[in-house]
Short mmCIF file of C-alpha atoms and ligand atoms in Angstrom, two decimals:
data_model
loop_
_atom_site.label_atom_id
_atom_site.label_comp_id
_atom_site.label_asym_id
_atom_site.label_seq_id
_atom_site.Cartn_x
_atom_site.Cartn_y
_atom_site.Cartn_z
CA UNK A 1 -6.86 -49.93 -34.67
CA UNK A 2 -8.22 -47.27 -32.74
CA UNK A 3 -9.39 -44.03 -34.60
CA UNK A 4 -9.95 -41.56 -31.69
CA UNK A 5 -7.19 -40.07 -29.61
CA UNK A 6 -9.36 -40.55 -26.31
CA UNK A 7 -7.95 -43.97 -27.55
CA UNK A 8 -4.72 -43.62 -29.23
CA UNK A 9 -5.79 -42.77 -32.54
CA UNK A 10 -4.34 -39.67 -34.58
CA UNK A 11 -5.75 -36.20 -32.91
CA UNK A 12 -8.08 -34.00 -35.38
CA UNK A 13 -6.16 -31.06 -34.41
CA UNK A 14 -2.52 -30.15 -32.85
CA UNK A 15 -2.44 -29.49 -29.01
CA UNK A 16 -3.49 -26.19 -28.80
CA UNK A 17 -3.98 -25.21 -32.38
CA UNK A 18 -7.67 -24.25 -31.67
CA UNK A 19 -6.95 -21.90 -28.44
CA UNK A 20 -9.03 -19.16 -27.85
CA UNK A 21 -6.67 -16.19 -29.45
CA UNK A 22 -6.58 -17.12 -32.89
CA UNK A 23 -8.93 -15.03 -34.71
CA UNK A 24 -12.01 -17.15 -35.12
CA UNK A 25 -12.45 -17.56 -31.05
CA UNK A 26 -10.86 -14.51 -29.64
CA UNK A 27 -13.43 -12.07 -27.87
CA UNK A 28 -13.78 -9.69 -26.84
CA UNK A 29 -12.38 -7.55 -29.40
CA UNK A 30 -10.59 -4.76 -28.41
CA UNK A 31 -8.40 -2.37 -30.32
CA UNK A 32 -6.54 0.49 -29.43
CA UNK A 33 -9.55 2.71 -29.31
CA UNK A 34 -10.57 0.55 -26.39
CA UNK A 35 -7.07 1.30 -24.72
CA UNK A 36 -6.61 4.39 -25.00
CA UNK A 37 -10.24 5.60 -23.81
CA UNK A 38 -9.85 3.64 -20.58
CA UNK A 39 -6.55 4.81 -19.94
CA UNK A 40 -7.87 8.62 -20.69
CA UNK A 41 -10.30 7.50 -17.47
CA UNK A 42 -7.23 7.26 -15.59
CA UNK A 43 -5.65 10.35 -16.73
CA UNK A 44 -8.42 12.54 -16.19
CA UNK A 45 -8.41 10.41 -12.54
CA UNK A 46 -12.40 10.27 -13.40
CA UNK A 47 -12.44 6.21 -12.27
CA UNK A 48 -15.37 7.75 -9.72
CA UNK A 49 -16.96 10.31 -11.73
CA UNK A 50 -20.22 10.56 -13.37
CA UNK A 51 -20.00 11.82 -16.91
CA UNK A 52 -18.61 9.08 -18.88
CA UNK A 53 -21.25 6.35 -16.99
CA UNK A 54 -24.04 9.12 -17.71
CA UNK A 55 -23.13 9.06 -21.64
CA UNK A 56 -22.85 5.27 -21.80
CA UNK A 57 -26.37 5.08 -19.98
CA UNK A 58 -27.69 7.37 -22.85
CA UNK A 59 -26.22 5.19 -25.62
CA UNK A 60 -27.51 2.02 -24.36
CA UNK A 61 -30.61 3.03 -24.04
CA UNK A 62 -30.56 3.99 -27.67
CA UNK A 63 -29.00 0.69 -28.47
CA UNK A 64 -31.43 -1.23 -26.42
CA UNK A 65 -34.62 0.77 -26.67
CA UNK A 66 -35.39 1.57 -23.44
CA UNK A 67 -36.19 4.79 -21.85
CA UNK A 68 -33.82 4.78 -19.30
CA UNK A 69 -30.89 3.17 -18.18
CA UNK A 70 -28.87 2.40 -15.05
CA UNK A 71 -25.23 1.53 -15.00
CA UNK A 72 -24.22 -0.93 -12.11
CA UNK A 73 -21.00 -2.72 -10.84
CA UNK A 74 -22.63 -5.94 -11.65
CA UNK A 75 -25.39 -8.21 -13.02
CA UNK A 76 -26.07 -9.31 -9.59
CA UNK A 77 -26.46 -5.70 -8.06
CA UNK A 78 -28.71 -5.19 -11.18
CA UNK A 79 -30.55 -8.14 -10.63
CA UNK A 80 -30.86 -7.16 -7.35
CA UNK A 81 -32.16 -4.12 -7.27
CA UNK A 82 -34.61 -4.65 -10.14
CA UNK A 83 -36.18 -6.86 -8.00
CA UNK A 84 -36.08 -4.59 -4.91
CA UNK A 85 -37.70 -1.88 -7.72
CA UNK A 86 -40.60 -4.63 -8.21
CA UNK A 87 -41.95 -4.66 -4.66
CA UNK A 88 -39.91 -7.94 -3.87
CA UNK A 89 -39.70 -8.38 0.05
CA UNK A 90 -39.70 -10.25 2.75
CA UNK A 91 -42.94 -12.47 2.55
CA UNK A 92 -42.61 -12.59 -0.83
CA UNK A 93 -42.16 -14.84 -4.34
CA UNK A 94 -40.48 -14.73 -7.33
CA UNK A 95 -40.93 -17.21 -10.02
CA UNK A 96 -37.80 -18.35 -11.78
CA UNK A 97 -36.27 -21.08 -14.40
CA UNK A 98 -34.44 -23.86 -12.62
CA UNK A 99 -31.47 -24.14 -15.32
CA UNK A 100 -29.82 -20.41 -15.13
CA UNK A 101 -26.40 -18.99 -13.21
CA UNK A 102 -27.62 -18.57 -9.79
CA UNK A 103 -27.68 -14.29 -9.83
CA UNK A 104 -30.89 -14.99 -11.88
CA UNK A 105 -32.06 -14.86 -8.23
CA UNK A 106 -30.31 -15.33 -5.16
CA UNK A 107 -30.93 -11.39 -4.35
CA UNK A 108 -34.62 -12.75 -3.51
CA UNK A 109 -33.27 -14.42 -0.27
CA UNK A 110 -31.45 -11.39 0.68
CA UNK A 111 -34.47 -9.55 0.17
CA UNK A 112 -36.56 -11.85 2.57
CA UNK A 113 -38.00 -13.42 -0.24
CA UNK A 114 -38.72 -17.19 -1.61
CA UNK A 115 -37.81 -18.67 -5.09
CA UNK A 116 -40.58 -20.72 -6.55
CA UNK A 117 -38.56 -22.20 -9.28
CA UNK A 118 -40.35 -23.03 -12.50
CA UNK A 119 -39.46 -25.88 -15.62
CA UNK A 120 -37.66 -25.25 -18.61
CA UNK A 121 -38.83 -25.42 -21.81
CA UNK A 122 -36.83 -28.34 -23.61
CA UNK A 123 -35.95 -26.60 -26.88
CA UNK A 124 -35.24 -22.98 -25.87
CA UNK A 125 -34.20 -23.97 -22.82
CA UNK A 126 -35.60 -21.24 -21.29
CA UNK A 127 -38.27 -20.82 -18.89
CA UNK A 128 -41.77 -22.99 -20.01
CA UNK A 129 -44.72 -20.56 -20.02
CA UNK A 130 -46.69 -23.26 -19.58
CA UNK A 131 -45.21 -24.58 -16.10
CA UNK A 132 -45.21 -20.33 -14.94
CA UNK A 133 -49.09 -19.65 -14.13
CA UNK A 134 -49.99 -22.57 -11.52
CA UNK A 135 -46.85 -21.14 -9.45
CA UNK A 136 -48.39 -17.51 -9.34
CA UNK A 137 -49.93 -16.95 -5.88
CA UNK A 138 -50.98 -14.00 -3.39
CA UNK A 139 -47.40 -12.98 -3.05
CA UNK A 140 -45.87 -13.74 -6.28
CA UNK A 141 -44.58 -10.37 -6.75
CA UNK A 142 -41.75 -11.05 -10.07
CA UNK A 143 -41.27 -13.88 -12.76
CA UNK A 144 -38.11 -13.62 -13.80
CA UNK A 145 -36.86 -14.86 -17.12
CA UNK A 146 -33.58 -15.34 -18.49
CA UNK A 147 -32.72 -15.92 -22.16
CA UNK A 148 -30.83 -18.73 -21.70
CA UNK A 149 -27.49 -19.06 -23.72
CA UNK A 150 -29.25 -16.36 -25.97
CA UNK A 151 -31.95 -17.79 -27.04
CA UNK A 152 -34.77 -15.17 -26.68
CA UNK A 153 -37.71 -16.75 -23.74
CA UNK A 154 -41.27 -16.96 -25.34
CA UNK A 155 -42.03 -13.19 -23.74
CA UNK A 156 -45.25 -12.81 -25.60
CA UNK A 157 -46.95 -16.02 -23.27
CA UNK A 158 -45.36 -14.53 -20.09
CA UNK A 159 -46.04 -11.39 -20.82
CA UNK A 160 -49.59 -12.05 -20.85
CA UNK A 161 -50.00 -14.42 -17.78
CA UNK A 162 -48.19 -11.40 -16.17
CA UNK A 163 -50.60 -9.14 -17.10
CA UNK A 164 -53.18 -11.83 -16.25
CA UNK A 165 -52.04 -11.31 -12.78
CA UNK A 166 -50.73 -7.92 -12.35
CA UNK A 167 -47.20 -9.43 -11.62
CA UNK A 168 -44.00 -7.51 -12.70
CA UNK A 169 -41.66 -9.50 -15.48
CA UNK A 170 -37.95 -9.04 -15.07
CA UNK A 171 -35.66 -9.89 -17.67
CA UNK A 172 -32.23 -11.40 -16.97
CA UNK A 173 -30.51 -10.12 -20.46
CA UNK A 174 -27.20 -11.39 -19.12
CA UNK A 175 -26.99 -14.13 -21.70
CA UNK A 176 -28.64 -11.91 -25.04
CA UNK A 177 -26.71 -9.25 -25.70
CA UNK A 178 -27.74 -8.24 -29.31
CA UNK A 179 -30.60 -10.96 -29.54
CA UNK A 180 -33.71 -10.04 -30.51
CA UNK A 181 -37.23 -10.75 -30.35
CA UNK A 182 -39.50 -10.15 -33.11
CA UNK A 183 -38.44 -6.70 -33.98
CA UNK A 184 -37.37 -5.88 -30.08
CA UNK A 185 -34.10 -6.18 -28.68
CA UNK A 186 -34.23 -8.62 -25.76
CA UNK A 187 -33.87 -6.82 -22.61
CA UNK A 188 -36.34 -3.79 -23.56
CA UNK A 189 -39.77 -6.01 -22.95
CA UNK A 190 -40.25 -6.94 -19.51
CA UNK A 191 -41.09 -4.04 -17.06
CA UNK A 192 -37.60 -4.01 -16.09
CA UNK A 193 -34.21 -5.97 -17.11
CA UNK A 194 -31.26 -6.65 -15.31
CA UNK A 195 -27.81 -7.63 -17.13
CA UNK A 196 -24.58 -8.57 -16.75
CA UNK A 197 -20.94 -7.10 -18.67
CA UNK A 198 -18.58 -9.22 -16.81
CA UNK A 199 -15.78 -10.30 -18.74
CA UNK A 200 -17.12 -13.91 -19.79
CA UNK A 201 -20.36 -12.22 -21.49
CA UNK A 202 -20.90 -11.25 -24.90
CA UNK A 203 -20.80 -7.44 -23.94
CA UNK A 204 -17.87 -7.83 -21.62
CA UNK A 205 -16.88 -4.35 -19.81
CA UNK A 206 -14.99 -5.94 -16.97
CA UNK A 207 -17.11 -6.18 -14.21
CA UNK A 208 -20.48 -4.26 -15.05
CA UNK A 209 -24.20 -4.74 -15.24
CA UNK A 210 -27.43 -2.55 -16.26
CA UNK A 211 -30.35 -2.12 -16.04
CA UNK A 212 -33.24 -0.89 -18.23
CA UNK A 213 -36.61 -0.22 -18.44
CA UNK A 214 -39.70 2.31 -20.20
CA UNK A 215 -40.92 2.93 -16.35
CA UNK A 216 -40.18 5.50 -14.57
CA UNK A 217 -41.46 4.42 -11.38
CA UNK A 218 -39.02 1.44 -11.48
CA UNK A 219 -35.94 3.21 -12.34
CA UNK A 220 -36.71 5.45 -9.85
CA UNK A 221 -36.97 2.89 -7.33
CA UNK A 222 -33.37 1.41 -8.71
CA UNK A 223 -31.65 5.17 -7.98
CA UNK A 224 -33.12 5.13 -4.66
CA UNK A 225 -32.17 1.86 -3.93
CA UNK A 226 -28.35 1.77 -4.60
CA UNK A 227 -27.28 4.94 -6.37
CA UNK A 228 -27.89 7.78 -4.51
CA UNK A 229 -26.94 11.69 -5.92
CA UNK A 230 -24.05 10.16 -8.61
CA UNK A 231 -26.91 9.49 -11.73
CA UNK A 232 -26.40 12.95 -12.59
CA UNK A 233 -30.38 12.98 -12.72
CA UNK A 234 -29.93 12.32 -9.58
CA UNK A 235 -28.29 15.52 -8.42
CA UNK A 236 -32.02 16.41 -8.45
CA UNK A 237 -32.26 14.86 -5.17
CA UNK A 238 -31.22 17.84 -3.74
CA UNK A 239 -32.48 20.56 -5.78
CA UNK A 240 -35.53 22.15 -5.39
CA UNK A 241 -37.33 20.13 -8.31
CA UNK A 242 -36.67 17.10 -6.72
CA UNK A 243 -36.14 14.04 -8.93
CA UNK A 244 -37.79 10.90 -7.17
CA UNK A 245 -41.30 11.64 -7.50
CA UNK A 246 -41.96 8.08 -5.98
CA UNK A 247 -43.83 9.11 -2.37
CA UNK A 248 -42.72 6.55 -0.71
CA UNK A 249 -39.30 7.73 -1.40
CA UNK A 250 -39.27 11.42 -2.02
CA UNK A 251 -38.23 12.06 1.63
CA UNK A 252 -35.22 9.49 1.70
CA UNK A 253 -33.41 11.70 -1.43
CA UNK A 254 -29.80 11.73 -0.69
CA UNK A 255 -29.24 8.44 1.24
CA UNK A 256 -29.57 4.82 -1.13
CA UNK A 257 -32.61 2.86 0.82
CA UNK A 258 -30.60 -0.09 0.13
CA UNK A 259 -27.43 1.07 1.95
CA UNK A 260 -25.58 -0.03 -1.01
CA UNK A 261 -23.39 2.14 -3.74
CA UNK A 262 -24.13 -0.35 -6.68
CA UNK A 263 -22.65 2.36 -9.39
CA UNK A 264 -20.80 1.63 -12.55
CA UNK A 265 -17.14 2.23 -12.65
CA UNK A 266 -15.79 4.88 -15.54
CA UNK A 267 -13.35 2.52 -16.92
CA UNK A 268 -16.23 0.13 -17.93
CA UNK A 269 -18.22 3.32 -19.03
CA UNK A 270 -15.53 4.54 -21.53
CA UNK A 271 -14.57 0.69 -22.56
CA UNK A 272 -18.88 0.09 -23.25
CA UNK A 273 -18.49 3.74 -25.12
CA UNK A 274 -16.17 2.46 -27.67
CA UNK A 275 -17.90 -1.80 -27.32
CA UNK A 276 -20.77 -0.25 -28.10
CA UNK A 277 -20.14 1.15 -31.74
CA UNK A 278 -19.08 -2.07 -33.23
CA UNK A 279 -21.13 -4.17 -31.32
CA UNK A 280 -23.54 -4.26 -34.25
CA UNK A 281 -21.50 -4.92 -37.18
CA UNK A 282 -19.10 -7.75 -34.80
CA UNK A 283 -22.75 -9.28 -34.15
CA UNK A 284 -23.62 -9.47 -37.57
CA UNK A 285 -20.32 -11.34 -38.29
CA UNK A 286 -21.08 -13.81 -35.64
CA UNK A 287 -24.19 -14.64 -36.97
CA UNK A 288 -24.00 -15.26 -40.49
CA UNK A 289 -20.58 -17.77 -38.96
CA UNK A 290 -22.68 -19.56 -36.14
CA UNK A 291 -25.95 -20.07 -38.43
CA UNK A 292 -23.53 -21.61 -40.59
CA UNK A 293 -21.70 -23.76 -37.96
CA UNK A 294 -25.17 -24.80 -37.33
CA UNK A 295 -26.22 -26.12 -40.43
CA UNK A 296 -23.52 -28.28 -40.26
CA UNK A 297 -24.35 -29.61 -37.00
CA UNK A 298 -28.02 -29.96 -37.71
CA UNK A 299 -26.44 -33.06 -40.16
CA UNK A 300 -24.97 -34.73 -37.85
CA UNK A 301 -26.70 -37.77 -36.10
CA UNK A 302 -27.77 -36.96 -32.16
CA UNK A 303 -27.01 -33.29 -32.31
CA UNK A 304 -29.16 -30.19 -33.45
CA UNK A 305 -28.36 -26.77 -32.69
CA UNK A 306 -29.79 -25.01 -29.57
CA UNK A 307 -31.46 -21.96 -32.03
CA UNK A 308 -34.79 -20.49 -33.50
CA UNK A 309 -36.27 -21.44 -36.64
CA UNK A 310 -34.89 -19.01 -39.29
CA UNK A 311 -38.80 -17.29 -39.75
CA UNK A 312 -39.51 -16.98 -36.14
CA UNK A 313 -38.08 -13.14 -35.87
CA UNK A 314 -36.05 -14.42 -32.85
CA UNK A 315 -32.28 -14.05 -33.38
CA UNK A 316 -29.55 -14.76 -30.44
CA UNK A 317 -27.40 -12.02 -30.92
CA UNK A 318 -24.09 -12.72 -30.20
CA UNK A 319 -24.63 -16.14 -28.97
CA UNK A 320 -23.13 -16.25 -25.70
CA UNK A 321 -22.18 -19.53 -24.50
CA UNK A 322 -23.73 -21.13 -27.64
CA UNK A 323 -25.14 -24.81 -26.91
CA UNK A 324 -25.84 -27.80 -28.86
CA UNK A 325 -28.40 -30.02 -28.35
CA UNK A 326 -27.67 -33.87 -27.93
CA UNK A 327 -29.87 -36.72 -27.97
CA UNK A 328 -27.94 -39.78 -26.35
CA UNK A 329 -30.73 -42.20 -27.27
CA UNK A 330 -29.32 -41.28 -31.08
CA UNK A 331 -25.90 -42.70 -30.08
CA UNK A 332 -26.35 -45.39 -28.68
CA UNK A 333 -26.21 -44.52 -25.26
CA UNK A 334 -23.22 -42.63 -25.43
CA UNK A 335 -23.16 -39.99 -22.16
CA UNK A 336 -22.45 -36.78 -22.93
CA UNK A 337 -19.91 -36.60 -21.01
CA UNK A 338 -17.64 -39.24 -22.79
CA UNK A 339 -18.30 -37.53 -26.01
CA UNK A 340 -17.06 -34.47 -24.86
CA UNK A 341 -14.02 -36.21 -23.42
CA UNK A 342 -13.23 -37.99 -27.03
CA UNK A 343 -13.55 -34.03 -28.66
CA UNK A 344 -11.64 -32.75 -26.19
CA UNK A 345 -8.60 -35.48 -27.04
CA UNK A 346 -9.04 -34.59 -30.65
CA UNK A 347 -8.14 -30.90 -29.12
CA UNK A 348 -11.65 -29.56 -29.63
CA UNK A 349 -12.67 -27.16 -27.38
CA UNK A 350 -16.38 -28.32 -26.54
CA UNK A 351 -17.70 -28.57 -22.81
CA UNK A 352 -20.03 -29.19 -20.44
CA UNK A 353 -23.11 -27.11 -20.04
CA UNK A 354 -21.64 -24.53 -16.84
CA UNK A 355 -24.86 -24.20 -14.78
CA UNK A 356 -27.03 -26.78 -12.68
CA UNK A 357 -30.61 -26.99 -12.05
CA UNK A 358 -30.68 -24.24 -8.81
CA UNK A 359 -34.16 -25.53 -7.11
CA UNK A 360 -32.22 -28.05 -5.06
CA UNK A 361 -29.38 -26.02 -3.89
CA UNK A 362 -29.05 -25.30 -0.51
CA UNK A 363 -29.21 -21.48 -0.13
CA UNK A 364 -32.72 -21.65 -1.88
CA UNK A 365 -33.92 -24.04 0.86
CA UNK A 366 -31.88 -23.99 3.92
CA UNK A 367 -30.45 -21.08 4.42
CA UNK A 368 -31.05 -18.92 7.15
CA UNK A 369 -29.75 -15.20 6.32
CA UNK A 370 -31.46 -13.51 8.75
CA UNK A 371 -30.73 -15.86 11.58
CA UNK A 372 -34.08 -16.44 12.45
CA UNK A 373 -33.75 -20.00 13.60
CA UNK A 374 -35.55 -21.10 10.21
CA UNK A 375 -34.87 -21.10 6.53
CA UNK A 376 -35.44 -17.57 5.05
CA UNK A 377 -37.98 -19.40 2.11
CA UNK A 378 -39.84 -20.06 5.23
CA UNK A 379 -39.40 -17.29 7.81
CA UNK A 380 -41.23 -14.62 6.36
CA UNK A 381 -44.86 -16.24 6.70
CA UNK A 382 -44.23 -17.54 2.97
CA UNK A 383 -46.25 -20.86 1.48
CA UNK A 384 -43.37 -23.33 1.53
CA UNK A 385 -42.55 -23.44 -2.59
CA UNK A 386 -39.23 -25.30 -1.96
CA UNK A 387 -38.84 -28.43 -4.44
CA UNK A 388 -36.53 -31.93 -4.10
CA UNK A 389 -35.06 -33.88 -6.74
CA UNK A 390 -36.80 -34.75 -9.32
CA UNK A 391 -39.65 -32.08 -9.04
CA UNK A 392 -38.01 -30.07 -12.75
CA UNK A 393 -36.99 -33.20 -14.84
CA UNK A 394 -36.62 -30.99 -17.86
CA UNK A 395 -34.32 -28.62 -15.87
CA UNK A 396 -32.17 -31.40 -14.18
CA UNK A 397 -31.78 -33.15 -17.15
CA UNK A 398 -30.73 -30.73 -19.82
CA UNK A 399 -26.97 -30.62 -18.27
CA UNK A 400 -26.86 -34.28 -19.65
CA UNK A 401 -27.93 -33.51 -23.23
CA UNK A 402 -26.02 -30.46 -24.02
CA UNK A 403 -22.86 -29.41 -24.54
CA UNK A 404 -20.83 -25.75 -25.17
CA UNK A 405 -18.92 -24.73 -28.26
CA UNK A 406 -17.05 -21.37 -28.33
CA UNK A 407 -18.38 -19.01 -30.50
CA UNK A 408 -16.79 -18.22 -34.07
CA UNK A 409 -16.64 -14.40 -34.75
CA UNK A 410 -16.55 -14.88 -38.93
CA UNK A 411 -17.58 -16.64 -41.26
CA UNK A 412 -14.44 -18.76 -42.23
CA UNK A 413 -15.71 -22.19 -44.13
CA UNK A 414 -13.20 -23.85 -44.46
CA UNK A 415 -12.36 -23.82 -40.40
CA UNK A 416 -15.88 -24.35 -39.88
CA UNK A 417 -16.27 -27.15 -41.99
CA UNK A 418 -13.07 -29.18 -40.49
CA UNK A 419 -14.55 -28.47 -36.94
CA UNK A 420 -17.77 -30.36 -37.87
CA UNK A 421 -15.29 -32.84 -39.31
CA UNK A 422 -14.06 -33.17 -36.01
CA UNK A 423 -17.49 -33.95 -34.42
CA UNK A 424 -18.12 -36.16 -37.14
CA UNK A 425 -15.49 -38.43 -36.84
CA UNK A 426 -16.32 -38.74 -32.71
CA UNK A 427 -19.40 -39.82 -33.59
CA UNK A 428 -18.75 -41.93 -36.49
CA UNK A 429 -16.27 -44.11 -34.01
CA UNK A 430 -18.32 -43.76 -31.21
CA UNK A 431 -18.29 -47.93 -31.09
CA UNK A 432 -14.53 -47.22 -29.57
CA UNK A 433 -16.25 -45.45 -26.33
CA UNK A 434 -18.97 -47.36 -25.70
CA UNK A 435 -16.84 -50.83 -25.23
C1 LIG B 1 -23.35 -13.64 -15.37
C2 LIG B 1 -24.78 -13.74 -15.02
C3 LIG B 1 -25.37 -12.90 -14.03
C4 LIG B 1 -24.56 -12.08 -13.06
O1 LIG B 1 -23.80 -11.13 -13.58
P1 LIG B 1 -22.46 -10.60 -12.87
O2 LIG B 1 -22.14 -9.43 -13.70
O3 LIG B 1 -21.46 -11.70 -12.94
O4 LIG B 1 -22.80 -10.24 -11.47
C5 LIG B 1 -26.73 -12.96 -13.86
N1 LIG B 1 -27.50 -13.79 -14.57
C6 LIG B 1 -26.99 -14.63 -15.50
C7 LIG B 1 -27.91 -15.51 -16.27
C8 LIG B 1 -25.61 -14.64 -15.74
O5 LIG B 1 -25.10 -15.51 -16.62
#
């Protein structure tokens, strides 16, 4: 008799007993508090104003530990413009991990710029240092690193090549919020971080973005880029101290260089106003629950939790899209994708890992946004860094031994414990799927 209910067997769990409003799954939090100061936004008919966005920039930049802070409408306008703020243009490079949600760096190709996409690293799953330096050439002008699914990137090895080479790093925090590296927060390392608040991210203000950095230079380069006199600081522009001190830029005040208004909403302000205070404590909770969780998977044959060793001083915050390893050559075979099928009939809510490896997608290699007959990796006089199938093995394979749990916002035992049950049992009778 079958076991599984992929096969017939009894389910682990009721249909929709583990949906993602009971207590243990349900994020973002929001209270009242949150309510009532977005609706005061609307009351005050501020939605366009200044005030609330300037406060928020002040306490994130606490928060983070960064000198200064830029609110923006989205991770990708962040992203974006923190590249624009490195020097990225046409002719140009930027080094990037395959594996990552494509706003990591599509901007370069709007920017006239080519994506030399880099390996990742198979444990961290973030961008290998080691597979970073070879791609560095004369107009490598950003290496962009994302800590994937939270786990912190080894910043201390790409740091230094960086240095090595006088080439800017940009962070991609989209995935960390909260995480931290050895004492830092990620996100306040690189020269300059961009980050995402949509909804689906740990730090979810709607549809928002940042970004931060200690350099002055580069956030001056961001206002002048996409946010024009609305910073507040920026109302400078105008006066007769003038605030961009940036040369090149001083006589543009007034007018965004990017022809783009790339500003934060107030409702996202006053909502990351109120996230902000508990974000802490609600990120404590979550990791004392998940380290937990992991334990348990860590016993389990073929699987072993996508994390840092407990002494490394690298923590993942409030682990965003958290990820479990899995080793099909320990099951027998089994492809991922069946055994997340034969959870999902128990009614466990595992999937598949969301993004691809990017270095064979189309707009990275054929697409010509500047309708100049040729692809825009190419058009600019650039070395031609484009890459076919099976040029990032580590990157295209990782999709196929991984899977996503949702993230458990307490410690609850008990519920914990039955969930590992659940795995358990799928692999236990994993004889049933492999017939
Ligand atoms: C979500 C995400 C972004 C883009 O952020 P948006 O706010 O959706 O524009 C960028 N990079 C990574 C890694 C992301 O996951």
């Amino acid at each position: 008799m079958s076991q599984l209910a992929i096969n017939g067997g009894a389910a682990a769990y009721a249909a929709g007993e583990l949906n993602r409003n009971i207590p243990q799954f349900k994020w973002p939090i929001y209270t009242e508090e949150d309510e009532n100061a977005v609706l005061q936004v609307m009351r005050d008919r501020m939605m366009s104003g200044s005030e609330i966005t300037k406060k928020f920039e002040k306490a994130y930049a606490e928060y983070i530990g960064s000198d200064y802070v830029l609110g923006y409408c989205s991770g990708t306008a962040s992203l974006s413009a923190a590249m624009w703020a490195c020097g990225v243009g046409a002719g140009d490079e930027v080094i990037a991990p395959s594996l990552t949600y494509w706003a990591t760096c599509a901007g370069a190709i709007s920017l006239g710029a080519a994506v030399n996409f880099a390996d990742i690293d198979p444990e961290t799953l973030c961008i290998d240092p080691k597979d970073i330096e070879h791609r560095i050439g004369p107009n490598t002008k950003a290496i962009i690193v994302v800590h994937y699914l939270g786990h912190p990137a080894d910043m201390d090895a790409i740091m230094a090549i960086a240095r090595k080479h006088n080439v800017k790093v940009i962070e991609d925090a989209s995935h960390s919020h909260g995480a931290m590296y050895k004492g830092r927060m990620t996100g306040s390392i690189g020269d300059i971080t961009g980050q995402s608040m949509m909804t689906g991210k740990s730090f979810a203000l709607g549809e928002a973005g940042v970004i931060c950095t200690n350099d002055r230079y580069l956030y001056e380069r961001c206002i002048s880029y996409g946010h024009y006199e609305r910073t507040g600081v920026a109302n400078n522009f105008n006066s007769s101290e003038r605030f961009i001190t940036d040369p090149e830029l001083v006589h543009f005040a007034g007018i965004p260089i990017g022809g783009r208004k790339d500003r934060m909403n107030q409702w996202c302000s006053a909502l990351g106003l109120v996230q902000l205070k508990y974000f802490p404590e609600r990120v404590a909770k979550i990791e004392e629950a998940m380290q937990y969780f992991c334990d348990g998977l860590d016993t389990l044959p073929g699987l072993r939790a996508h994390r840092p060793a407990k002494d490394s001083g690298l923590t993942k915050g409030a682990w965003y899209s958290s990820a479990c390893h899995y080793d099909p050559e320990a099951l027998d075979g089994l492809p991922v994708e069946k055994f997340i099928a034969a959870v999902q009939a128990e009614n466990g809510n595992i999937g598949k890992l969301s993004n691809y490896a990017l270095h064979t997608h189309p707009v990275f290699n054929e697409a010509d946004v500047f309708h100049q007959g040729k692809p825009t990796a190419l058009a600019f006089g650039q070395r031609d860094v484009r890459q076919g199938k099976g040029a990032l093995p580590v990157a295209e394979a990782t999709p196929s031994r991984a899977f996503v749990f949702p993230r458990i916002t307490f410690l609850d035992k008990p519920f914990i414990d039955r969930f590992v049950d659940m795995l358990a049992k799928v692999i236990k009778n994993r004889g049933e799927l492999l017939k």
